[in-house]
């Protein structure tokens, strides 16, 4: 990790602060750390709803991610910076893949980023372990459904030990993690779930919003013993 924000959350939640992390020269850098990409108004089409083709997807969030990624790829020389996409749900992975395939057909110049030593990948929480790229785009996906309801169940994250999957997902980036999310931390009601994974997701969304510039907070690492420090 080239920026402390990329490992600080996991260090606190999973490694009991045992990792010794070099502090970054600047808390906020355009090409490093955590970036927050809110996508308000997105709908998560849960299983069993209509239309069936949109089950377990958040189309608006997938579109926002692909719009951003395609623009970045077109503006980046192949081999200069590697990219990957991580989603929570398999349905969202497929939605992103389909939209990106359309862009690849429209812009042949994108193809150079899908070959070589570190091609662009699109994976879900279940199969991303071991992968890493310079920049990771993370789609949360979950949001209110077509009827305005928000379930406090977040797929494999809500199962026993599911919080470890979140740790894997948020530590795939060497330089920058971009979080695309309709869901915000204050929408997760911990009185409606006992899941540790849900609690960690709530904390992570707040963390991403703070480090991404959406909110302000005084990080623990900013408490010093003297003015000169």
mmCIF file of N, CA and C in Angstrom, residues 19-129:
data_model
loop_
_atom_site.group_PDB
_atom_site.id
_atom_site.type_symbol
_atom_site.label_atom_id
_atom_site.label_comp_id
_atom_site.label_asym_id
_atom_site.label_seq_id
_atom_site.Cartn_x
_atom_site.Cartn_y
_atom_site.Cartn_z
ATOM 1 N N UNK A 19 -0.017 -3.756 12.788
ATOM 2 C CA UNK A 19 0.770 -3.367 11.614
ATOM 3 C C UNK A 19 1.386 -1.987 11.837
ATOM 4 N N UNK A 20 2.654 -1.861 11.526
ATOM 5 C CA UNK A 20 3.323 -0.566 11.621
ATOM 6 C C UNK A 20 3.292 0.069 10.237
ATOM 7 N N UNK A 21 2.569 1.162 10.122
ATOM 8 C CA UNK A 21 2.328 1.790 8.827
ATOM 9 C C UNK A 21 3.071 3.117 8.737
ATOM 10 N N UNK A 22 3.802 3.312 7.637
ATOM 11 C CA UNK A 22 4.470 4.595 7.436
ATOM 12 C C UNK A 22 3.420 5.665 7.168
ATOM 13 N N UNK A 23 3.449 6.770 7.891
ATOM 14 C CA UNK A 23 2.484 7.844 7.633
ATOM 15 C C UNK A 23 2.745 8.498 6.286
ATOM 16 N N UNK A 24 1.686 8.856 5.604
ATOM 17 C CA UNK A 24 1.816 9.502 4.302
ATOM 18 C C UNK A 24 2.171 10.969 4.483
ATOM 19 N N UNK A 25 2.899 11.499 3.518
ATOM 20 C CA UNK A 25 3.314 12.904 3.597
ATOM 21 C C UNK A 25 2.115 13.836 3.549
ATOM 22 N N UNK A 26 1.069 13.425 2.831
ATOM 23 C CA UNK A 26 -0.147 14.231 2.728
ATOM 24 C C UNK A 26 -1.348 13.331 2.971
ATOM 25 N N UNK A 27 -2.290 13.830 3.743
ATOM 26 C CA UNK A 27 -3.476 13.043 4.055
ATOM 27 C C UNK A 27 -4.334 12.839 2.814
ATOM 28 N N UNK A 28 -4.419 13.846 1.965
ATOM 29 C CA UNK A 28 -5.262 13.774 0.768
ATOM 30 C C UNK A 28 -4.419 14.016 -0.465
ATOM 31 N N UNK A 29 -4.339 12.993 -1.330
ATOM 32 C CA UNK A 29 -3.599 13.075 -2.578
ATOM 33 C C UNK A 29 -4.516 12.574 -3.688
ATOM 34 N N UNK A 30 -4.520 13.247 -4.828
ATOM 35 C CA UNK A 30 -5.457 12.905 -5.898
ATOM 36 C C UNK A 30 -5.352 11.464 -6.363
ATOM 37 N N UNK A 31 -4.128 10.930 -6.460
ATOM 38 C CA UNK A 31 -3.940 9.604 -7.059
ATOM 39 C C UNK A 31 -3.636 8.511 -6.049
ATOM 40 N N UNK A 32 -3.753 8.818 -4.748
ATOM 41 C CA UNK A 32 -3.463 7.835 -3.702
ATOM 42 C C UNK A 32 -4.573 7.811 -2.658
ATOM 43 N N UNK A 33 -4.670 6.705 -1.926
ATOM 44 C CA UNK A 33 -5.584 6.622 -0.785
ATOM 45 C C UNK A 33 -6.997 6.216 -1.153
ATOM 46 N N UNK A 34 -7.948 6.676 -0.359
ATOM 47 C CA UNK A 34 -9.359 6.330 -0.511
ATOM 48 C C UNK A 34 -10.096 7.478 -1.195
ATOM 49 N N UNK A 35 -10.941 7.131 -2.170
ATOM 50 C CA UNK A 35 -11.790 8.129 -2.822
ATOM 51 C C UNK A 35 -13.241 7.674 -2.729
ATOM 52 N N UNK A 36 -14.117 8.586 -2.410
ATOM 53 C CA UNK A 36 -15.541 8.296 -2.186
ATOM 54 C C UNK A 36 -16.353 8.794 -3.379
ATOM 55 N N UNK A 37 -17.113 7.886 -3.997
ATOM 56 C CA UNK A 37 -17.934 8.221 -5.155
ATOM 57 C C UNK A 37 -19.398 7.904 -4.840
ATOM 58 N N UNK A 38 -20.107 8.814 -4.174
ATOM 59 C CA UNK A 38 -21.518 8.552 -3.844
ATOM 60 C C UNK A 38 -22.370 8.517 -5.105
ATOM 61 N N UNK A 39 -23.315 7.581 -5.155
ATOM 62 C CA UNK A 39 -24.238 7.486 -6.300
ATOM 63 C C UNK A 39 -25.673 7.456 -5.766
ATOM 64 N N UNK A 40 -26.174 8.591 -5.301
ATOM 65 C CA UNK A 40 -27.524 8.639 -4.734
ATOM 66 C C UNK A 40 -28.575 8.294 -5.775
ATOM 67 N N UNK A 41 -29.679 7.713 -5.312
ATOM 68 C CA UNK A 41 -30.778 7.386 -6.209
ATOM 69 C C UNK A 41 -30.694 6.014 -6.833
ATOM 70 N N UNK A 42 -29.625 5.262 -6.536
ATOM 71 C CA UNK A 42 -29.504 3.913 -7.067
ATOM 72 C C UNK A 42 -30.500 2.969 -6.410
ATOM 73 N N UNK A 43 -30.923 1.965 -7.127
ATOM 74 C CA UNK A 43 -31.861 0.959 -6.622
ATOM 75 C C UNK A 43 -31.209 -0.411 -6.708
ATOM 76 N N UNK A 44 -31.301 -1.175 -5.617
ATOM 77 C CA UNK A 44 -30.796 -2.543 -5.623
ATOM 78 C C UNK A 44 -31.961 -3.486 -5.877
ATOM 79 N N UNK A 45 -31.923 -4.164 -6.999
ATOM 80 C CA UNK A 45 -33.001 -5.079 -7.380
ATOM 81 C C UNK A 45 -32.728 -6.438 -6.732
ATOM 82 N N UNK A 46 -33.396 -6.700 -5.625
ATOM 83 C CA UNK A 46 -33.155 -7.928 -4.877
ATOM 84 C C UNK A 46 -33.757 -9.131 -5.593
ATOM 85 N N UNK A 47 -33.384 -10.325 -5.142
ATOM 86 C CA UNK A 47 -33.861 -11.565 -5.753
ATOM 87 C C UNK A 47 -35.379 -11.681 -5.607
ATOM 88 N N UNK A 48 -36.023 -12.184 -6.640
ATOM 89 C CA UNK A 48 -37.462 -12.377 -6.596
ATOM 90 C C UNK A 48 -38.270 -11.205 -7.093
ATOM 91 N N UNK A 49 -37.601 -10.074 -7.354
ATOM 92 C CA UNK A 49 -38.307 -8.888 -7.822
ATOM 93 C C UNK A 49 -38.354 -8.838 -9.337
ATOM 94 N N UNK A 50 -38.892 -7.772 -9.841
ATOM 95 C CA UNK A 50 -38.983 -7.559 -11.281
ATOM 96 C C UNK A 50 -38.188 -6.311 -11.666
ATOM 97 N N UNK A 51 -37.568 -6.263 -12.842
ATOM 98 C CA UNK A 51 -37.453 -7.369 -13.803
ATOM 99 C C UNK A 51 -36.377 -8.370 -13.384
ATOM 100 N N UNK A 52 -36.519 -9.611 -13.795
ATOM 101 C CA UNK A 52 -35.608 -10.675 -13.412
ATOM 102 C C UNK A 52 -34.184 -10.403 -13.884
ATOM 103 N N UNK A 53 -34.053 -9.729 -15.020
ATOM 104 C CA UNK A 53 -32.726 -9.477 -15.581
ATOM 105 C C UNK A 53 -31.870 -8.562 -14.704
ATOM 106 N N UNK A 54 -32.527 -7.854 -13.776
ATOM 107 C CA UNK A 54 -31.787 -6.918 -12.914
ATOM 108 C C UNK A 54 -31.568 -7.453 -11.504
ATOM 109 N N UNK A 55 -31.925 -8.712 -11.255
ATOM 110 C CA UNK A 55 -31.784 -9.272 -9.907
ATOM 111 C C UNK A 55 -30.364 -9.108 -9.381
ATOM 112 N N UNK A 56 -30.295 -8.677 -8.114
ATOM 113 C CA UNK A 56 -29.033 -8.498 -7.396
ATOM 114 C C UNK A 56 -28.087 -7.516 -8.097
ATOM 115 N N UNK A 57 -28.664 -6.481 -8.675
ATOM 116 C CA UNK A 57 -27.831 -5.448 -9.297
ATOM 117 C C UNK A 57 -28.296 -4.061 -8.864
ATOM 118 N N UNK A 58 -27.393 -3.114 -8.961
ATOM 119 C CA UNK A 58 -27.687 -1.695 -8.790
ATOM 120 C C UNK A 58 -27.216 -1.025 -10.083
ATOM 121 N N UNK A 59 -28.105 -0.949 -11.094
ATOM 122 C CA UNK A 59 -27.692 -0.471 -12.421
ATOM 123 C C UNK A 59 -27.057 0.916 -12.422
ATOM 124 N N UNK A 60 -27.612 1.827 -11.621
ATOM 125 C CA UNK A 60 -27.085 3.191 -11.622
ATOM 126 C C UNK A 60 -25.660 3.222 -11.094
ATOM 127 N N UNK A 61 -25.393 2.440 -10.067
ATOM 128 C CA UNK A 61 -24.051 2.402 -9.498
ATOM 129 C C UNK A 61 -23.065 1.744 -10.469
ATOM 130 N N UNK A 62 -23.517 0.678 -11.131
ATOM 131 C CA UNK A 62 -22.669 0.013 -12.121
ATOM 132 C C UNK A 62 -22.327 0.973 -13.259
ATOM 133 N N UNK A 63 -23.308 1.754 -13.695
ATOM 134 C CA UNK A 63 -23.086 2.715 -14.777
ATOM 135 C C UNK A 63 -22.090 3.790 -14.360
ATOM 136 N N UNK A 64 -22.221 4.293 -13.138
ATOM 137 C CA UNK A 64 -21.307 5.323 -12.650
ATOM 138 C C UNK A 64 -19.877 4.797 -12.608
ATOM 139 N N UNK A 65 -19.725 3.564 -12.152
ATOM 140 C CA UNK A 65 -18.389 2.967 -12.067
ATOM 141 C C UNK A 65 -17.786 2.782 -13.462
ATOM 142 N N UNK A 66 -18.559 2.239 -14.379
ATOM 143 C CA UNK A 66 -18.041 1.989 -15.729
ATOM 144 C C UNK A 66 -17.749 3.298 -16.451
ATOM 145 N N UNK A 67 -18.586 4.311 -16.267
ATOM 146 C CA UNK A 67 -18.321 5.616 -16.871
ATOM 147 C C UNK A 67 -16.967 6.152 -16.421
ATOM 148 N N UNK A 68 -16.728 6.046 -15.115
ATOM 149 C CA UNK A 68 -15.466 6.535 -14.568
ATOM 150 C C UNK A 68 -14.293 5.701 -15.079
ATOM 151 N N UNK A 69 -14.436 4.376 -15.001
ATOM 152 C CA UNK A 69 -13.337 3.499 -15.380
ATOM 153 C C UNK A 69 -12.970 3.649 -16.853
ATOM 154 N N UNK A 70 -13.956 3.686 -17.722
ATOM 155 C CA UNK A 70 -13.683 3.820 -19.155
ATOM 156 C C UNK A 70 -12.930 5.118 -19.444
ATOM 157 N N UNK A 71 -13.340 6.201 -18.797
ATOM 158 C CA UNK A 71 -12.658 7.487 -18.991
ATOM 159 C C UNK A 71 -11.214 7.426 -18.498
ATOM 160 N N UNK A 72 -11.002 6.764 -17.359
ATOM 161 C CA UNK A 72 -9.642 6.651 -16.808
ATOM 162 C C UNK A 72 -8.754 5.810 -17.715
ATOM 163 N N UNK A 73 -9.310 4.722 -18.235
ATOM 164 C CA UNK A 73 -8.523 3.855 -19.101
ATOM 165 C C UNK A 73 -8.119 4.582 -20.381
ATOM 166 N N UNK A 74 -9.049 5.355 -20.927
ATOM 167 C CA UNK A 74 -8.756 6.091 -22.156
ATOM 168 C C UNK A 74 -7.701 7.174 -21.924
ATOM 169 N N UNK A 75 -7.623 7.680 -20.695
ATOM 170 C CA UNK A 75 -6.678 8.753 -20.381
ATOM 171 C C UNK A 75 -5.348 8.233 -19.828
ATOM 172 N N UNK A 76 -5.226 6.912 -19.681
ATOM 173 C CA UNK A 76 -4.028 6.313 -19.093
ATOM 174 C C UNK A 76 -3.313 5.437 -20.105
ATOM 175 N N UNK A 77 -2.013 5.579 -20.205
ATOM 176 C CA UNK A 77 -1.240 4.732 -21.118
ATOM 177 C C UNK A 77 -1.215 3.296 -20.602
ATOM 178 N N UNK A 78 -1.393 2.305 -21.453
ATOM 179 C CA UNK A 78 -1.324 0.906 -21.028
ATOM 180 C C UNK A 78 -0.010 0.623 -20.310
ATOM 181 N N UNK A 79 -0.100 -0.029 -19.162
ATOM 182 C CA UNK A 79 1.089 -0.335 -18.374
ATOM 183 C C UNK A 79 1.474 0.734 -17.382
ATOM 184 N N UNK A 80 0.879 1.924 -17.498
ATOM 185 C CA UNK A 80 1.212 3.027 -16.592
ATOM 186 C C UNK A 80 0.576 2.826 -15.221
ATOM 187 N N UNK A 81 -0.636 2.294 -15.207
ATOM 188 C CA UNK A 81 -1.375 2.087 -13.965
ATOM 189 C C UNK A 81 -2.356 0.943 -14.199
ATOM 190 N N UNK A 82 -2.434 -0.001 -13.269
ATOM 191 C CA UNK A 82 -3.332 -1.140 -13.445
ATOM 192 C C UNK A 82 -4.619 -0.927 -12.655
ATOM 193 N N UNK A 83 -5.701 -1.555 -13.146
ATOM 194 C CA UNK A 83 -7.024 -1.338 -12.561
ATOM 195 C C UNK A 83 -7.742 -2.667 -12.338
ATOM 196 N N UNK A 84 -8.607 -2.672 -11.327
ATOM 197 C CA UNK A 84 -9.457 -3.825 -11.071
ATOM 198 C C UNK A 84 -10.778 -3.368 -10.483
ATOM 199 N N UNK A 85 -11.793 -4.206 -10.622
ATOM 200 C CA UNK A 85 -13.126 -3.897 -10.079
ATOM 201 C C UNK A 85 -13.531 -5.015 -9.122
ATOM 202 N N UNK A 86 -14.018 -4.637 -7.955
ATOM 203 C CA UNK A 86 -14.536 -5.590 -6.981
ATOM 204 C C UNK A 86 -15.982 -5.228 -6.676
ATOM 205 N N UNK A 87 -16.863 -6.233 -6.671
ATOM 206 C CA UNK A 87 -18.260 -6.008 -6.306
ATOM 207 C C UNK A 87 -18.628 -6.957 -5.172
ATOM 208 N N UNK A 88 -19.677 -6.612 -4.431
ATOM 209 C CA UNK A 88 -20.165 -7.525 -3.400
ATOM 210 C C UNK A 88 -20.860 -8.728 -4.035
ATOM 211 N N UNK A 89 -21.833 -8.454 -4.891
ATOM 212 C CA UNK A 89 -22.687 -9.507 -5.431
ATOM 213 C C UNK A 89 -22.246 -9.948 -6.818
ATOM 214 N N UNK A 90 -22.503 -11.239 -7.132
ATOM 215 C CA UNK A 90 -22.214 -11.768 -8.451
ATOM 216 C C UNK A 90 -23.025 -11.036 -9.524
ATOM 217 N N UNK A 91 -24.282 -10.707 -9.195
ATOM 218 C CA UNK A 91 -25.123 -9.981 -10.149
ATOM 219 C C UNK A 91 -24.534 -8.638 -10.521
ATOM 220 N N UNK A 92 -23.979 -7.935 -9.542
ATOM 221 C CA UNK A 92 -23.359 -6.631 -9.821
ATOM 222 C C UNK A 92 -22.081 -6.803 -10.644
ATOM 223 N N UNK A 93 -21.352 -7.869 -10.384
ATOM 224 C CA UNK A 93 -20.171 -8.164 -11.201
ATOM 225 C C UNK A 93 -20.567 -8.314 -12.669
ATOM 226 N N UNK A 94 -21.623 -9.061 -12.913
ATOM 227 C CA UNK A 94 -22.080 -9.275 -14.287
ATOM 228 C C UNK A 94 -22.569 -7.974 -14.928
ATOM 229 N N UNK A 95 -23.256 -7.151 -14.131
ATOM 230 C CA UNK A 95 -23.749 -5.872 -14.657
ATOM 231 C C UNK A 95 -22.598 -4.986 -15.102
ATOM 232 N N UNK A 96 -21.550 -4.918 -14.275
ATOM 233 C CA UNK A 96 -20.374 -4.122 -14.620
ATOM 234 C C UNK A 96 -19.692 -4.708 -15.854
ATOM 235 N N UNK A 97 -19.573 -6.030 -15.889
ATOM 236 C CA UNK A 97 -18.918 -6.684 -17.018
ATOM 237 C C UNK A 97 -19.635 -6.386 -18.336
ATOM 238 N N UNK A 98 -20.948 -6.478 -18.315
ATOM 239 C CA UNK A 98 -21.725 -6.232 -19.538
ATOM 240 C C UNK A 98 -21.571 -4.793 -20.023
ATOM 241 N N UNK A 99 -21.635 -3.843 -19.091
ATOM 242 C CA UNK A 99 -21.477 -2.438 -19.477
ATOM 243 C C UNK A 99 -20.074 -2.156 -20.008
ATOM 244 N N UNK A 100 -19.091 -2.777 -19.381
ATOM 245 C CA UNK A 100 -17.710 -2.558 -19.812
ATOM 246 C C UNK A 100 -17.455 -3.207 -21.174
ATOM 247 N N UNK A 101 -18.079 -4.350 -21.412
ATOM 248 C CA UNK A 101 -17.953 -4.990 -22.731
ATOM 249 C C UNK A 101 -18.509 -4.082 -23.835
ATOM 250 N N UNK A 102 -19.604 -3.385 -23.523
ATOM 251 C CA UNK A 102 -20.179 -2.449 -24.484
ATOM 252 C C UNK A 102 -19.201 -1.317 -24.786
ATOM 253 N N UNK A 103 -18.528 -0.820 -23.743
ATOM 254 C CA UNK A 103 -17.554 0.260 -23.943
ATOM 255 C C UNK A 103 -16.347 -0.231 -24.747
ATOM 256 N N UNK A 104 -15.935 -1.448 -24.518
ATOM 257 C CA UNK A 104 -14.793 -2.006 -25.248
ATOM 258 C C UNK A 104 -15.118 -2.132 -26.735
ATOM 259 N N UNK A 105 -16.369 -2.481 -27.013
ATOM 260 C CA UNK A 105 -16.783 -2.577 -28.419
ATOM 261 C C UNK A 105 -16.851 -1.194 -29.066
ATOM 262 N N UNK A 106 -17.200 -0.199 -28.256
ATOM 263 C CA UNK A 106 -17.327 1.168 -28.761
ATOM 264 C C UNK A 106 -15.977 1.847 -28.916
ATOM 265 N N UNK A 107 -15.041 1.537 -27.996
ATOM 266 C CA UNK A 107 -13.728 2.184 -28.000
ATOM 267 C C UNK A 107 -12.630 1.116 -28.066
ATOM 268 N N UNK A 108 -12.179 0.744 -29.243
ATOM 269 C CA UNK A 108 -11.151 -0.296 -29.395
ATOM 270 C C UNK A 108 -9.848 0.012 -28.647
ATOM 271 N N UNK A 109 -9.578 1.286 -28.379
ATOM 272 C CA UNK A 109 -8.348 1.652 -27.671
ATOM 273 C C UNK A 109 -8.303 1.098 -26.247
ATOM 274 N N UNK A 110 -9.447 0.722 -25.718
ATOM 275 C CA UNK A 110 -9.497 0.175 -24.361
ATOM 276 C C UNK A 110 -8.858 -1.206 -24.278
ATOM 277 N N UNK A 111 -8.794 -1.928 -25.388
ATOM 278 C CA UNK A 111 -8.357 -3.320 -25.377
ATOM 279 C C UNK A 111 -6.954 -3.512 -24.825
ATOM 280 N N UNK A 112 -6.101 -2.527 -25.003
ATOM 281 C CA UNK A 112 -4.719 -2.658 -24.525
ATOM 282 C C UNK A 112 -4.644 -2.828 -23.014
ATOM 283 N N UNK A 113 -5.669 -2.376 -22.298
ATOM 284 C CA UNK A 113 -5.680 -2.499 -20.834
ATOM 285 C C UNK A 113 -6.169 -3.865 -20.368
ATOM 286 N N UNK A 114 -6.639 -4.693 -21.279
ATOM 287 C CA UNK A 114 -7.174 -6.003 -20.915
ATOM 288 C C UNK A 114 -6.229 -7.133 -21.315
ATOM 289 N N UNK A 115 -4.980 -6.772 -21.605
ATOM 290 C CA UNK A 115 -3.937 -7.744 -21.898
ATOM 291 C C UNK A 115 -2.708 -7.373 -21.072
ATOM 292 N N UNK A 116 -1.663 -8.179 -21.159
ATOM 293 C CA UNK A 116 -0.433 -7.861 -20.446
ATOM 294 C C UNK A 116 -0.356 -8.538 -19.098
ATOM 295 N N UNK A 117 0.595 -8.086 -18.287
ATOM 296 C CA UNK A 117 0.851 -8.719 -16.989
ATOM 297 C C UNK A 117 -0.265 -8.489 -15.983
ATOM 298 N N UNK A 118 -0.861 -7.306 -16.007
ATOM 299 C CA UNK A 118 -1.917 -6.993 -15.028
ATOM 300 C C UNK A 118 -3.129 -6.410 -15.749
ATOM 301 N N UNK A 119 -3.880 -7.242 -16.451
ATOM 302 C CA UNK A 119 -5.065 -6.750 -17.159
ATOM 303 C C UNK A 119 -6.164 -6.336 -16.188
ATOM 304 N N UNK A 120 -7.069 -5.515 -16.657
ATOM 305 C CA UNK A 120 -8.225 -5.127 -15.847
ATOM 306 C C UNK A 120 -9.015 -6.383 -15.493
ATOM 307 N N UNK A 121 -9.397 -6.531 -14.228
ATOM 308 C CA UNK A 121 -10.266 -7.634 -13.832
ATOM 309 C C UNK A 121 -11.548 -7.108 -13.221
ATOM 310 N N UNK A 122 -12.609 -7.915 -13.292
ATOM 311 C CA UNK A 122 -13.882 -7.622 -12.632
ATOM 312 C C UNK A 122 -14.261 -8.863 -11.843
ATOM 313 N N UNK A 123 -14.196 -8.777 -10.523
ATOM 314 C CA UNK A 123 -14.466 -9.936 -9.670
ATOM 315 C C UNK A 123 -15.393 -9.549 -8.522
ATOM 316 N N UNK A 124 -15.999 -10.565 -7.914
ATOM 317 C CA UNK A 124 -16.836 -10.311 -6.738
ATOM 318 C C UNK A 124 -16.110 -10.746 -5.471
ATOM 319 N N UNK A 125 -16.750 -10.503 -4.354
ATOM 320 C CA UNK A 125 -16.157 -10.751 -3.048
ATOM 321 C C UNK A 125 -15.678 -12.188 -2.877
ATOM 322 N N UNK A 126 -16.339 -13.122 -3.571
ATOM 323 C CA UNK A 126 -16.046 -14.537 -3.399
ATOM 324 C C UNK A 126 -14.728 -14.964 -4.042
ATOM 325 N N UNK A 127 -14.296 -14.280 -5.103
ATOM 326 C CA UNK A 127 -13.154 -14.809 -5.857
ATOM 327 C C UNK A 127 -12.045 -13.796 -6.119
ATOM 328 N N UNK A 128 -11.968 -12.759 -5.300
ATOM 329 C CA UNK A 128 -10.952 -11.728 -5.536
ATOM 330 C C UNK A 128 -9.707 -11.913 -4.680
ATOM 331 N N UNK A 129 -9.725 -12.860 -3.769
ATOM 332 C CA UNK A 129 -8.590 -13.015 -2.860
ATOM 333 C C UNK A 129 -7.310 -13.326 -3.632
#
